[in-house]
Coordinates of C-alpha atoms in Angstrom, one line a residue:
M1 CA 170.1 212.0 151.1
N2 CA 173.5 214.0 151.1
T3 CA 175.5 213.0 148.3
Q4 CA 178.3 215.0 149.6
A5 CA 179.1 212.4 152.6
F6 CA 179.5 209.9 150.0
E7 CA 182.1 212.0 148.1
N8 CA 185.0 210.7 150.0
L9 CA 184.8 207.3 150.3
E10 CA 186.9 206.1 147.4
L11 CA 189.8 207.3 150.0
I12 CA 189.2 204.7 152.4
P13 CA 191.0 202.1 150.9
E14 CA 194.2 204.6 150.6
L15 CA 193.9 205.3 154.3
L16 CA 193.5 202.0 155.3
T17 CA 196.8 201.2 153.6
K18 CA 198.5 204.3 155.0
I19 CA 197.6 203.2 158.4
G20 CA 199.0 199.9 158.3
L21 CA 202.5 201.5 156.8
I22 CA 202.7 203.6 159.5
A23 CA 201.6 200.9 162.2
E24 CA 204.4 198.5 160.8
R25 CA 207.0 201.6 161.0
M26 CA 205.8 202.2 164.5
A27 CA 206.2 198.2 165.3
K28 CA 209.8 198.3 164.0
L29 CA 210.9 201.4 165.8
A30 CA 209.1 200.7 169.2
P31 CA 212.0 198.6 171.6
P32 CA 210.9 195.4 172.8
I33 CA 209.3 194.9 176.2
T34 CA 210.0 191.2 176.8
S35 CA 212.5 191.3 179.3
K36 CA 212.3 192.6 183.1
K37 CA 214.9 195.1 182.4
E38 CA 212.7 196.3 179.2
V39 CA 209.2 196.1 181.0
A40 CA 211.4 198.2 184.4
R41 CA 212.4 200.8 181.7
F42 CA 208.7 200.9 179.6
L43 CA 207.0 201.1 182.9
N44 CA 210.0 204.0 184.3
K45 CA 210.4 201.5 187.5
S46 CA 213.0 199.5 189.0
E47 CA 213.5 195.7 188.3
R48 CA 212.8 195.3 192.3
T49 CA 209.4 197.1 191.4
V50 CA 208.3 194.8 188.6
N51 CA 209.8 191.8 190.9
N52 CA 207.5 193.4 193.5
Y53 CA 205.0 193.4 191.1
I54 CA 205.1 190.0 190.6
E55 CA 204.5 188.7 193.9
Q56 CA 202.5 191.2 194.8
G57 CA 199.9 189.2 192.0
L58 CA 199.8 192.7 189.8
L59 CA 201.4 190.7 187.2
R60 CA 200.4 187.4 187.0
E61 CA 202.2 184.5 185.2
G62 CA 200.3 183.2 182.2
Y63 CA 198.8 186.5 181.1
H64 CA 201.5 189.5 181.9
F65 CA 204.7 186.9 181.5
Y66 CA 205.3 183.0 181.2
R67 CA 208.7 181.1 181.8
K68 CA 211.3 180.3 179.4
N69 CA 212.8 178.5 181.9
A70 CA 213.4 178.3 185.5
R71 CA 214.9 181.8 185.6
I72 CA 214.4 183.5 182.5
L73 CA 210.8 184.9 182.4
V74 CA 209.1 186.3 179.0
F75 CA 206.8 189.1 178.9
I76 CA 203.8 189.5 176.7
E77 CA 203.9 193.0 175.3
D78 CA 200.0 193.7 174.8
A79 CA 199.5 192.8 178.4
I80 CA 202.2 195.0 179.3
L81 CA 200.4 197.8 177.9
E82 CA 197.1 197.2 178.9
F83 CA 199.1 197.0 182.7
R84 CA 200.6 200.4 182.0
D85 CA 197.2 201.6 180.9
K86 CA 195.1 200.5 183.7
R87 CA 198.1 201.7 186.4
D88 CA 198.0 205.1 184.5
K89 CA 194.4 205.3 185.2
G90 CA 194.6 204.2 188.8
I91 CA 192.8 200.7 188.5
V92 CA 196.6 199.3 189.1
R93 CA 198.6 200.8 191.6

């Protein structure tokens, strides 16, 4: 077996720590995408288009967002990221 492949294994914990720190920094720097206005900005669309996505069932209550009350919607960031990725791949219009 090639021992050269195992020479850098001790670097893995350090790399994982650095990756964790980078992820924390990115989370702090990334703007939130929980309001309709923020989602529209993130998707590079208008708030009316976000409303259309909801009316067409492309953004679904309970998956992409939930209602804080009758008027306020709170969007779920991971679901919005997934929606954008699928939209960019042509899976969602």
